mmCIF file with all atom_site columns, C-alpha atoms in Angstrom:
data_model
loop_
_atom_site.group_PDB
_atom_site.id
_atom_site.type_symbol
_atom_site.label_atom_id
_atom_site.label_alt_id
_atom_site.label_comp_id
_atom_site.label_asym_id
_atom_site.label_entity_id
_atom_site.label_seq_id
_atom_site.pdbx_PDB_ins_code
_atom_site.Cartn_x
_atom_site.Cartn_y
_atom_site.Cartn_z
_atom_site.occupancy
_atom_site.B_iso_or_equiv
_atom_site.pdbx_formal_charge
_atom_site.auth_seq_id
_atom_site.auth_comp_id
_atom_site.auth_asym_id
_atom_site.auth_atom_id
_atom_site.pdbx_PDB_model_num
ATOM 1   C CA . MET A 1 1   ? 14.018  -15.724 -34.811 1.00 66.00 ? 1   MET A CA 1
ATOM 2   C CA . GLU A 1 2   ? 17.196  -17.587 -35.792 1.00 69.00 ? 2   GLU A CA 1
ATOM 3   C CA . ARG A 1 3   ? 15.245  -20.846 -35.965 1.00 75.00 ? 3   ARG A CA 1
ATOM 4   C CA . ILE A 1 4   ? 12.684  -19.292 -38.314 1.00 72.00 ? 4   ILE A CA 1
ATOM 5   C CA . ALA A 1 5   ? 15.469  -17.907 -40.492 1.00 71.00 ? 5   ALA A CA 1
ATOM 6   C CA . LYS A 1 6   ? 17.030  -21.364 -40.791 1.00 73.00 ? 6   LYS A CA 1
ATOM 7   C CA . GLN A 1 7   ? 13.710  -23.006 -41.623 1.00 75.00 ? 7   GLN A CA 1
ATOM 8   C CA . GLU A 1 8   ? 12.851  -20.459 -44.313 1.00 73.00 ? 8   GLU A CA 1
ATOM 9   C CA . ARG A 1 9   ? 16.462  -20.249 -45.484 1.00 74.00 ? 9   ARG A CA 1
ATOM 10  C CA . LYS A 1 10  ? 16.497  -16.501 -45.232 1.00 73.00 ? 10  LYS A CA 1
ATOM 11  C CA . LYS A 1 11  ? 18.922  -14.032 -43.783 1.00 74.00 ? 11  LYS A CA 1
ATOM 12  C CA . TYR A 1 12  ? 18.456  -13.171 -40.130 1.00 72.00 ? 12  TYR A CA 1
ATOM 13  C CA . ARG A 1 13  ? 18.730  -9.437  -40.830 1.00 73.00 ? 13  ARG A CA 1
ATOM 14  C CA . CYS A 1 14  ? 15.893  -9.547  -43.364 1.00 74.00 ? 14  CYS A CA 1
ATOM 15  C CA . LEU A 1 15  ? 13.540  -11.095 -40.810 1.00 77.00 ? 15  LEU A CA 1
ATOM 16  C CA . ILE A 1 16  ? 14.510  -8.473  -38.221 1.00 82.00 ? 16  ILE A CA 1
ATOM 17  C CA . GLU A 1 17  ? 13.741  -5.662  -40.647 1.00 81.00 ? 17  GLU A CA 1
ATOM 18  C CA . GLY A 1 18  ? 10.364  -7.175  -41.491 1.00 80.00 ? 18  GLY A CA 1
ATOM 19  C CA . MET A 1 19  ? 9.452   -7.556  -37.827 1.00 81.00 ? 19  MET A CA 1
ATOM 20  C CA . LEU A 1 20  ? 10.421  -3.944  -37.080 1.00 84.00 ? 20  LEU A CA 1
ATOM 21  C CA . ASN A 1 21  ? 8.447   -2.647  -40.060 1.00 85.00 ? 21  ASN A CA 1
ATOM 22  C CA . ALA A 1 22  ? 5.375   -4.574  -38.882 1.00 85.00 ? 22  ALA A CA 1
ATOM 23  C CA . TYR A 1 23  ? 5.703   -3.069  -35.395 1.00 88.00 ? 23  TYR A CA 1
ATOM 24  C CA . ARG A 1 24  ? 6.194   0.465   -36.718 1.00 90.00 ? 24  ARG A CA 1
ATOM 25  C CA . ALA A 1 25  ? 3.177   0.203   -39.030 1.00 90.00 ? 25  ALA A CA 1
ATOM 26  C CA . THR A 1 26  ? 0.774   -1.339  -36.470 1.00 90.00 ? 26  THR A CA 1
ATOM 27  C CA . PRO A 1 27  ? -1.496  1.089   -34.536 1.00 90.00 ? 27  PRO A CA 1
ATOM 28  C CA . HIS A 1 28  ? -0.900  1.001   -30.789 1.00 89.00 ? 28  HIS A CA 1
ATOM 29  C CA . PRO A 1 29  ? -3.995  0.429   -28.575 1.00 87.00 ? 29  PRO A CA 1
ATOM 30  C CA . ALA A 1 30  ? -3.018  3.315   -26.292 1.00 88.00 ? 30  ALA A CA 1
ATOM 31  C CA . THR A 1 31  ? -2.681  6.000   -28.973 1.00 87.00 ? 31  THR A CA 1
ATOM 32  C CA . GLY A 1 32  ? -4.711  4.596   -31.851 1.00 87.00 ? 32  GLY A CA 1
ATOM 33  C CA . LYS A 1 33  ? -1.842  5.468   -34.193 1.00 88.00 ? 33  LYS A CA 1
ATOM 34  C CA . SER A 1 34  ? 1.222   3.595   -35.395 1.00 90.00 ? 34  SER A CA 1
ATOM 35  C CA . PRO A 1 35  ? 4.705   4.702   -34.249 1.00 90.00 ? 35  PRO A CA 1
ATOM 36  C CA . TYR A 1 36  ? 5.581   5.580   -37.853 1.00 90.00 ? 36  TYR A CA 1
ATOM 37  C CA . GLU A 1 37  ? 2.482   7.763   -38.214 1.00 88.00 ? 37  GLU A CA 1
ATOM 38  C CA . LEU A 1 38  ? 3.260   9.610   -34.989 1.00 86.00 ? 38  LEU A CA 1
ATOM 39  C CA . MET A 1 39  ? 6.825   10.194  -36.126 1.00 86.00 ? 39  MET A CA 1
ATOM 40  C CA . PHE A 1 40  ? 6.274   11.337  -39.708 1.00 87.00 ? 40  PHE A CA 1
ATOM 41  C CA . GLY A 1 41  ? 2.629   12.442  -39.728 1.00 84.00 ? 41  GLY A CA 1
ATOM 42  C CA . ARG A 1 42  ? 1.494   9.904   -42.333 1.00 83.00 ? 42  ARG A CA 1
ATOM 43  C CA . LYS A 1 43  ? 0.976   6.178   -42.666 1.00 84.00 ? 43  LYS A CA 1
ATOM 44  C CA . MET A 1 44  ? 3.821   3.928   -43.711 1.00 84.00 ? 44  MET A CA 1
ATOM 45  C CA . ARG A 1 45  ? 3.976   2.898   -47.363 1.00 81.00 ? 45  ARG A CA 1
ATOM 46  C CA . LEU A 1 46  ? 3.998   -0.871  -47.154 1.00 76.00 ? 46  LEU A CA 1
ATOM 47  C CA . GLY A 1 47  ? 4.061   -1.519  -50.886 1.00 70.00 ? 47  GLY A CA 1
ATOM 48  C CA . VAL A 1 48  ? 0.990   -3.743  -50.704 1.00 66.00 ? 48  VAL A CA 1
ATOM 49  C CA . LEU A 1 49  ? -1.704  -1.278  -51.775 1.00 60.00 ? 49  LEU A CA 1
ATOM 50  C CA . PRO A 1 50  ? -1.102  2.031   -53.553 1.00 57.00 ? 50  PRO A CA 1
ATOM 51  C CA . GLU A 1 51  ? -1.613  5.206   -51.554 1.00 58.00 ? 51  GLU A CA 1
ATOM 52  C CA . ILE A 1 52  ? -4.707  7.133   -52.638 1.00 59.00 ? 52  ILE A CA 1
ATOM 53  C CA . SER A 1 53  ? -3.512  10.468  -51.293 1.00 54.00 ? 53  SER A CA 1
ATOM 54  C CA . GLU A 1 54  ? -0.013  11.686  -50.620 1.00 52.00 ? 54  GLU A CA 1
ATOM 55  C CA . THR A 1 55  ? -1.188  14.670  -48.572 1.00 53.00 ? 55  THR A CA 1
ATOM 56  C CA . PRO A 1 56  ? 0.250   14.516  -45.029 1.00 54.00 ? 56  PRO A CA 1
ATOM 57  C CA . GLU A 1 57  ? -2.370  14.298  -42.321 1.00 56.00 ? 57  GLU A CA 1
ATOM 58  C CA . ARG A 1 58  ? -2.960  17.140  -39.901 1.00 58.00 ? 58  ARG A CA 1
ATOM 59  C CA . ASP A 1 59  ? -1.164  17.368  -36.587 1.00 62.00 ? 59  ASP A CA 1
ATOM 60  C CA . ASN A 1 60  ? -3.131  15.079  -34.253 1.00 70.00 ? 60  ASN A CA 1
ATOM 61  C CA . HIS A 1 61  ? -0.826  15.047  -31.227 1.00 77.00 ? 61  HIS A CA 1
ATOM 62  C CA . LEU A 1 62  ? -3.572  16.379  -28.932 1.00 83.00 ? 62  LEU A CA 1
ATOM 63  C CA . GLU A 1 63  ? -5.892  13.545  -29.931 1.00 83.00 ? 63  GLU A CA 1
ATOM 64  C CA . VAL A 1 64  ? -3.102  11.034  -29.375 1.00 84.00 ? 64  VAL A CA 1
ATOM 65  C CA . ARG A 1 65  ? -2.393  12.390  -25.884 1.00 86.00 ? 65  ARG A CA 1
ATOM 66  C CA . GLN A 1 66  ? -6.072  12.128  -24.985 1.00 87.00 ? 66  GLN A CA 1
ATOM 67  C CA . ASN A 1 67  ? -6.272  8.551   -26.251 1.00 87.00 ? 67  ASN A CA 1
ATOM 68  C CA . ASP A 1 68  ? -3.120  7.631   -24.356 1.00 88.00 ? 68  ASP A CA 1
ATOM 69  C CA . ALA A 1 69  ? -4.392  9.176   -21.090 1.00 89.00 ? 69  ALA A CA 1
ATOM 70  C CA . LEU A 1 70  ? -7.755  7.405   -21.448 1.00 90.00 ? 70  LEU A CA 1
ATOM 71  C CA . TYR A 1 71  ? -6.054  4.068   -22.112 1.00 90.00 ? 71  TYR A CA 1
ATOM 72  C CA . LYS A 1 72  ? -3.834  4.433   -19.031 1.00 90.00 ? 72  LYS A CA 1
ATOM 73  C CA . LEU A 1 73  ? -6.794  5.424   -16.853 1.00 90.00 ? 73  LEU A CA 1
ATOM 74  C CA . LYS A 1 74  ? -8.802  2.367   -17.934 1.00 91.00 ? 74  LYS A CA 1
ATOM 75  C CA . SER A 1 75  ? -5.804  0.118   -17.340 1.00 91.00 ? 75  SER A CA 1
ATOM 76  C CA . LYS A 1 76  ? -5.256  1.595   -13.864 1.00 88.00 ? 76  LYS A CA 1
ATOM 77  C CA . ARG A 1 77  ? -8.898  1.134   -12.848 1.00 89.00 ? 77  ARG A CA 1
ATOM 78  C CA . TYR A 1 78  ? -8.882  -2.454  -14.062 1.00 90.00 ? 78  TYR A CA 1
ATOM 79  C CA . HIS A 1 79  ? -5.745  -3.434  -12.130 1.00 88.00 ? 79  HIS A CA 1
ATOM 80  C CA . ASP A 1 80  ? -6.786  -1.510  -8.990  1.00 85.00 ? 80  ASP A CA 1
ATOM 81  C CA . LYS A 1 81  ? -10.125 -3.314  -8.939  1.00 87.00 ? 81  LYS A CA 1
ATOM 82  C CA . ARG A 1 82  ? -8.527  -6.693  -9.585  1.00 88.00 ? 82  ARG A CA 1
ATOM 83  C CA . ARG A 1 83  ? -5.931  -6.267  -6.819  1.00 84.00 ? 83  ARG A CA 1
ATOM 84  C CA . ASN A 1 84  ? -8.352  -4.578  -4.378  1.00 83.00 ? 84  ASN A CA 1
ATOM 85  C CA . VAL A 1 85  ? -6.215  -1.435  -4.128  1.00 77.00 ? 85  VAL A CA 1
ATOM 86  C CA . ARG A 1 86  ? -7.304  0.998   -1.414  1.00 78.00 ? 86  ARG A CA 1
ATOM 87  C CA . LYS A 1 87  ? -6.622  4.701   -1.308  1.00 78.00 ? 87  LYS A CA 1
ATOM 88  C CA . SER A 1 88  ? -4.026  5.687   1.282   1.00 79.00 ? 88  SER A CA 1
ATOM 89  C CA . ARG A 1 89  ? -5.234  7.895   4.149   1.00 83.00 ? 89  ARG A CA 1
ATOM 90  C CA . ILE A 1 90  ? -1.809  9.235   5.112   1.00 87.00 ? 90  ILE A CA 1
ATOM 91  C CA . ALA A 1 91  ? -1.821  13.020  5.588   1.00 88.00 ? 91  ALA A CA 1
ATOM 92  C CA . VAL A 1 92  ? 0.693   15.664  6.629   1.00 90.00 ? 92  VAL A CA 1
ATOM 93  C CA . GLY A 1 93  ? 1.216   15.582  10.397  1.00 88.00 ? 93  GLY A CA 1
ATOM 94  C CA . ASP A 1 94  ? 0.380   11.894  10.867  1.00 89.00 ? 94  ASP A CA 1
ATOM 95  C CA . LYS A 1 95  ? 2.656   9.752   13.003  1.00 89.00 ? 95  LYS A CA 1
ATOM 96  C CA . ILE A 1 96  ? 3.899   6.776   11.029  1.00 88.00 ? 96  ILE A CA 1
ATOM 97  C CA . LEU A 1 97  ? 6.194   3.746   11.067  1.00 88.00 ? 97  LEU A CA 1
ATOM 98  C CA . MET A 1 98  ? 8.323   2.803   8.058   1.00 87.00 ? 98  MET A CA 1
ATOM 99  C CA . LYS A 1 99  ? 8.862   -0.694  6.687   1.00 84.00 ? 99  LYS A CA 1
ATOM 100 C CA . ASN A 1 100 ? 12.307  -2.118  7.351   1.00 79.00 ? 100 ASN A CA 1
ATOM 101 C CA . LYS A 1 101 ? 13.180  -5.422  5.672   1.00 75.00 ? 101 LYS A CA 1
ATOM 102 C CA . ARG A 1 102 ? 16.525  -5.754  7.465   1.00 70.00 ? 102 ARG A CA 1
ATOM 103 C CA . THR A 1 103 ? 15.049  -5.973  10.976  1.00 64.00 ? 103 THR A CA 1
ATOM 104 C CA . ASP A 1 104 ? 11.373  -6.180  11.858  1.00 66.00 ? 104 ASP A CA 1
ATOM 105 C CA . PRO A 1 105 ? 8.532   -5.603  9.385   1.00 73.00 ? 105 PRO A CA 1
ATOM 106 C CA . LEU A 1 106 ? 8.210   -2.080  10.802  1.00 75.00 ? 106 LEU A CA 1
ATOM 107 C CA . SER A 1 107 ? 10.948  0.165   12.171  1.00 76.00 ? 107 SER A CA 1
ATOM 108 C CA . PRO A 1 108 ? 10.615  0.766   15.940  1.00 78.00 ? 108 PRO A CA 1
ATOM 109 C CA . ILE A 1 109 ? 11.443  4.468   15.525  1.00 82.00 ? 109 ILE A CA 1
ATOM 110 C CA . PRO A 1 110 ? 8.300   6.541   14.844  1.00 87.00 ? 110 PRO A CA 1
ATOM 111 C CA . GLY A 1 111 ? 8.230   9.485   12.472  1.00 90.00 ? 111 GLY A CA 1
ATOM 112 C CA . LYS A 1 112 ? 6.037   12.339  11.330  1.00 91.00 ? 112 LYS A CA 1
ATOM 113 C CA . VAL A 1 113 ? 4.853   13.127  7.803   1.00 92.00 ? 113 VAL A CA 1
ATOM 114 C CA . ILE A 1 114 ? 6.152   16.525  6.681   1.00 93.00 ? 114 ILE A CA 1
ATOM 115 C CA . ASN A 1 115 ? 5.317   16.502  2.958   1.00 92.00 ? 115 ASN A CA 1
ATOM 116 C CA . ILE A 1 116 ? 3.247   14.546  0.423   1.00 91.00 ? 116 ILE A CA 1
ATOM 117 C CA . ARG A 1 117 ? 3.667   14.812  -3.330  1.00 89.00 ? 117 ARG A CA 1
ATOM 118 C CA . GLY A 1 118 ? 1.594   12.343  -5.292  1.00 85.00 ? 118 GLY A CA 1
ATOM 119 C CA . ASN A 1 119 ? 2.426   8.904   -3.890  1.00 85.00 ? 119 ASN A CA 1
ATOM 120 C CA . ALA A 1 120 ? 5.777   10.086  -2.488  1.00 91.00 ? 120 ALA A CA 1
ATOM 121 C CA . VAL A 1 121 ? 5.749   10.719  1.275   1.00 92.00 ? 121 VAL A CA 1
ATOM 122 C CA . THR A 1 122 ? 8.524   12.571  3.119   1.00 93.00 ? 122 THR A CA 1
ATOM 123 C CA . ALA A 1 123 ? 8.792   11.840  6.853   1.00 92.00 ? 123 ALA A CA 1
ATOM 124 C CA . ARG A 1 124 ? 11.109  13.016  9.635   1.00 92.00 ? 124 ARG A CA 1
ATOM 125 C CA . PHE A 1 125 ? 11.833  10.445  12.345  1.00 91.00 ? 125 PHE A CA 1
ATOM 126 C CA . ASP A 1 126 ? 12.629  10.896  16.013  1.00 87.00 ? 126 ASP A CA 1
ATOM 127 C CA . ASP A 1 127 ? 16.322  10.117  15.419  1.00 87.00 ? 127 ASP A CA 1
ATOM 128 C CA . GLY A 1 128 ? 16.576  13.139  13.087  1.00 87.00 ? 128 GLY A CA 1
ATOM 129 C CA . LYS A 1 129 ? 16.668  11.219  9.794   1.00 90.00 ? 129 LYS A CA 1
ATOM 130 C CA . VAL A 1 130 ? 14.452  12.182  6.856   1.00 92.00 ? 130 VAL A CA 1
ATOM 131 C CA . PHE A 1 131 ? 13.244  9.610   4.318   1.00 90.00 ? 131 PHE A CA 1
ATOM 132 C CA . MET A 1 132 ? 11.099  9.834   1.195   1.00 91.00 ? 132 MET A CA 1
ATOM 133 C CA . ARG A 1 133 ? 9.283   6.650   0.237   1.00 89.00 ? 133 ARG A CA 1
ATOM 134 C CA . ASP A 1 134 ? 6.129   5.484   -1.492  1.00 89.00 ? 134 ASP A CA 1
ATOM 135 C CA . LYS A 1 135 ? 2.927   5.537   0.580   1.00 87.00 ? 135 LYS A CA 1
ATOM 136 C CA . SER A 1 136 ? 2.898   1.748   0.705   1.00 85.00 ? 136 SER A CA 1
ATOM 137 C CA . HIS A 1 137 ? 6.094   1.804   2.815   1.00 87.00 ? 137 HIS A CA 1
ATOM 138 C CA . PHE A 1 138 ? 4.421   3.596   5.756   1.00 88.00 ? 138 PHE A CA 1
ATOM 139 C CA . LYS A 1 139 ? 1.818   2.666   8.345   1.00 86.00 ? 139 LYS A CA 1
ATOM 140 C CA . ILE A 1 140 ? -0.128  5.155   10.451  1.00 87.00 ? 140 ILE A CA 1
ATOM 141 C CA . VAL A 1 141 ? 0.336   4.949   14.237  1.00 84.00 ? 141 VAL A CA 1
ATOM 142 C CA . ARG A 1 142 ? -3.022  5.512   15.894  1.00 75.00 ? 142 ARG A CA 1
ATOM 143 C CA . GLU A 1 143 ? -2.525  6.766   19.443  1.00 63.00 ? 143 GLU A CA 1
ATOM 144 C CA . ARG A 1 144 ? -5.160  6.354   22.115  1.00 56.00 ? 144 ARG A CA 1
ATOM 145 C CA . SER A 1 145 ? -6.915  9.489   23.194  1.00 49.00 ? 145 SER A CA 1
ATOM 146 C CA . TYR A 1 146 ? -6.433  11.109  26.599  1.00 46.00 ? 146 TYR A CA 1
ATOM 147 C CA . VAL A 1 147 ? -9.876  9.942   27.737  1.00 50.00 ? 147 VAL A CA 1
ATOM 148 C CA . GLU A 1 148 ? -9.068  6.327   26.876  1.00 59.00 ? 148 GLU A CA 1
ATOM 149 C CA . LYS A 1 149 ? -5.739  6.497   28.715  1.00 58.00 ? 149 LYS A CA 1
ATOM 150 C CA . ARG A 1 150 ? -7.381  8.032   31.790  1.00 61.00 ? 150 ARG A CA 1
ATOM 151 C CA . GLU A 1 151 ? -10.061 5.352   31.727  1.00 68.00 ? 151 GLU A CA 1
ATOM 152 C CA . ARG A 1 152 ? -7.435  2.631   31.627  1.00 68.00 ? 152 ARG A CA 1
ATOM 153 C CA . VAL A 1 153 ? -5.546  4.125   34.600  1.00 66.00 ? 153 VAL A CA 1
ATOM 154 C CA . ARG A 1 154 ? -8.789  4.362   36.552  1.00 71.00 ? 154 ARG A CA 1
ATOM 155 C CA . GLU A 1 155 ? -9.623  0.711   35.867  1.00 74.00 ? 155 GLU A CA 1
ATOM 156 C CA . GLU A 1 156 ? -6.169  -0.388  36.988  1.00 73.00 ? 156 GLU A CA 1
ATOM 157 C CA . GLN A 1 157 ? -6.521  1.629   40.194  1.00 73.00 ? 157 GLN A CA 1
ATOM 158 C CA . THR A 1 158 ? -9.939  0.071   40.822  1.00 76.00 ? 158 THR A CA 1
ATOM 159 C CA . PHE A 1 159 ? -8.461  -3.376  40.313  1.00 71.00 ? 159 PHE A CA 1
ATOM 160 C CA . GLN A 1 160 ? -5.743  -2.697  42.900  1.00 70.00 ? 160 GLN A CA 1
ATOM 161 C CA . ASP A 1 161 ? -8.324  -1.407  45.366  1.00 72.00 ? 161 ASP A CA 1
ATOM 162 C CA . ASN A 1 162 ? -10.396 -4.553  44.897  1.00 72.00 ? 162 ASN A CA 1
ATOM 163 C CA . ILE A 1 163 ? -7.364  -6.685  45.657  1.00 72.00 ? 163 ILE A CA 1
ATOM 164 C CA . LEU A 1 164 ? -6.742  -4.795  48.879  1.00 69.00 ? 164 LEU A CA 1
ATOM 165 C CA . ASN A 1 165 ? -10.382 -4.961  49.937  1.00 70.00 ? 165 ASN A CA 1
ATOM 166 C CA . GLN A 1 166 ? -10.582 -8.639  49.140  1.00 69.00 ? 166 GLN A CA 1
ATOM 167 C CA . SER A 1 167 ? -7.567  -9.327  51.324  1.00 65.00 ? 167 SER A CA 1
ATOM 168 C CA . ARG A 1 168 ? -9.447  -7.821  54.266  1.00 64.00 ? 168 ARG A CA 1
ATOM 169 C CA . ILE A 1 169 ? -12.020 -10.575 54.415  1.00 56.00 ? 169 ILE A CA 1
ATOM 170 C CA . ASP A 1 170 ? -13.887 -11.626 57.489  1.00 53.00 ? 170 ASP A CA 1
ATOM 171 C CA . GLN A 1 171 ? -11.824 -13.353 60.171  1.00 53.00 ? 171 GLN A CA 1
ATOM 172 C CA . SER A 1 172 ? -14.213 -16.295 60.299  1.00 51.00 ? 172 SER A CA 1
ATOM 173 C CA . THR A 1 173 ? -13.809 -16.975 56.597  1.00 54.00 ? 173 THR A CA 1
ATOM 174 C CA . ARG A 1 174 ? -10.081 -16.583 56.876  1.00 53.00 ? 174 ARG A CA 1
ATOM 175 C CA . ASP A 1 175 ? -9.944  -19.232 59.614  1.00 52.00 ? 175 ASP A CA 1
ATOM 176 C CA . VAL A 1 176 ? -11.456 -21.917 57.364  1.00 48.00 ? 176 VAL A CA 1
ATOM 177 C CA . LEU A 1 177 ? -8.906  -22.119 54.573  1.00 47.00 ? 177 LEU A CA 1
ATOM 178 C CA . PRO A 1 178 ? -7.070  -18.820 54.549  1.00 50.00 ? 178 PRO A CA 1
ATOM 179 C CA . ASP A 1 179 ? -4.289  -19.632 52.119  1.00 52.00 ? 179 ASP A CA 1
ATOM 180 C CA . GLN A 1 180 ? -6.480  -21.504 49.652  1.00 51.00 ? 180 GLN A CA 1
ATOM 181 C CA . ILE A 1 181 ? -9.235  -18.835 49.659  1.00 48.00 ? 181 ILE A CA 1
ATOM 182 C CA . ASN A 1 182 ? -6.771  -15.990 49.131  1.00 54.00 ? 182 ASN A CA 1
ATOM 183 C CA . ARG A 1 183 ? -5.061  -17.781 46.258  1.00 59.00 ? 183 ARG A CA 1
ATOM 184 C CA . ASP A 1 184 ? -8.319  -18.744 44.534  1.00 59.00 ? 184 ASP A CA 1
ATOM 185 C CA . GLU A 1 185 ? -9.824  -15.284 44.806  1.00 61.00 ? 185 GLU A CA 1
ATOM 186 C CA . ALA A 1 186 ? -6.634  -13.614 43.658  1.00 58.00 ? 186 ALA A CA 1
ATOM 187 C CA . ASP A 1 187 ? -6.470  -15.915 40.622  1.00 65.00 ? 187 ASP A CA 1
ATOM 188 C CA . GLN A 1 188 ? -10.086 -15.156 39.736  1.00 67.00 ? 188 GLN A CA 1
ATOM 189 C CA . LEU A 1 189 ? -9.504  -11.423 39.962  1.00 63.00 ? 189 LEU A CA 1
ATOM 190 C CA . MET A 1 190 ? -6.350  -11.610 37.856  1.00 63.00 ? 190 MET A CA 1
ATOM 191 C CA . ASN A 1 191 ? -8.092  -13.677 35.166  1.00 68.00 ? 191 ASN A CA 1
ATOM 192 C CA . SER A 1 192 ? -11.072 -11.330 35.006  1.00 67.00 ? 192 SER A CA 1
ATOM 193 C CA . HIS A 1 193 ? -8.754  -8.319  34.736  1.00 60.00 ? 193 HIS A CA 1
ATOM 194 C CA . LYS A 1 194 ? -6.738  -9.903  31.930  1.00 61.00 ? 194 LYS A CA 1
ATOM 195 C CA . SER A 1 195 ? -9.871  -10.787 29.937  1.00 64.00 ? 195 SER A CA 1
ATOM 196 C CA . SER A 1 196 ? -11.282 -7.265  30.287  1.00 61.00 ? 196 SER A CA 1
ATOM 197 C CA . THR A 1 197 ? -7.952  -5.757  29.239  1.00 59.00 ? 197 THR A CA 1
ATOM 198 C CA . ASN A 1 198 ? -7.759  -7.989  26.160  1.00 58.00 ? 198 ASN A CA 1
ATOM 199 C CA . ASP A 1 199 ? -11.321 -7.070  25.145  1.00 58.00 ? 199 ASP A CA 1
ATOM 200 C CA . ARG A 1 200 ? -10.539 -3.381  25.502  1.00 56.00 ? 200 ARG A CA 1
ATOM 201 C CA . ASN A 1 201 ? -7.355  -3.644  23.442  1.00 54.00 ? 201 ASN A CA 1
ATOM 202 C CA . SER A 1 202 ? -9.164  -5.560  20.689  1.00 54.00 ? 202 SER A CA 1
ATOM 203 C CA . ARG A 1 203 ? -11.706 -2.733  20.404  1.00 52.00 ? 203 ARG A CA 1
ATOM 204 C CA . PHE A 1 204 ? -9.063  -0.029  20.080  1.00 47.00 ? 204 PHE A CA 1
ATOM 205 C CA . THR A 1 205 ? -6.796  -1.802  17.586  1.00 50.00 ? 205 THR A CA 1
#
């Protein structure tokens, strides 16, 4: 602005006043009306063209509010679609973890959602502290069901039984290469158990 004032050899204050008048007289895309018209109920007299009517316009605040709400809704949908925004599924009673930038990405202390108001979530944690944050700061902890836990315990017990039964091999086989056979079979069983456990965990996560 100062550079333009020097080039045109005009006062800086005069350019500021002209810029402000242009802003006040320009209709805003959200409301469809200029700031001056919303303030005084009529269009600004710019001195360029004579006013045909001096009668103040009717109160159109309701129309302005509707235009503003529609503009904001369109803007929100556009940005949500562009950024692939997904609706949060957090509900009251869910167990959650909160983001913690100072330590790990997520705090190790779990909490429980006690209230939701808009995008603001209030949670009480196991250490007794209560925090209110935006939904984006929380992550739902999905616990395994009782049936899944019981199935896992049963598989581990079966694995241990197989190890014991495998150790009781025939005496003739044991006489050939006892140490080598036991080590090879134990390694095979351990590898098969690890692979099955990893597959099961990948399905549940």
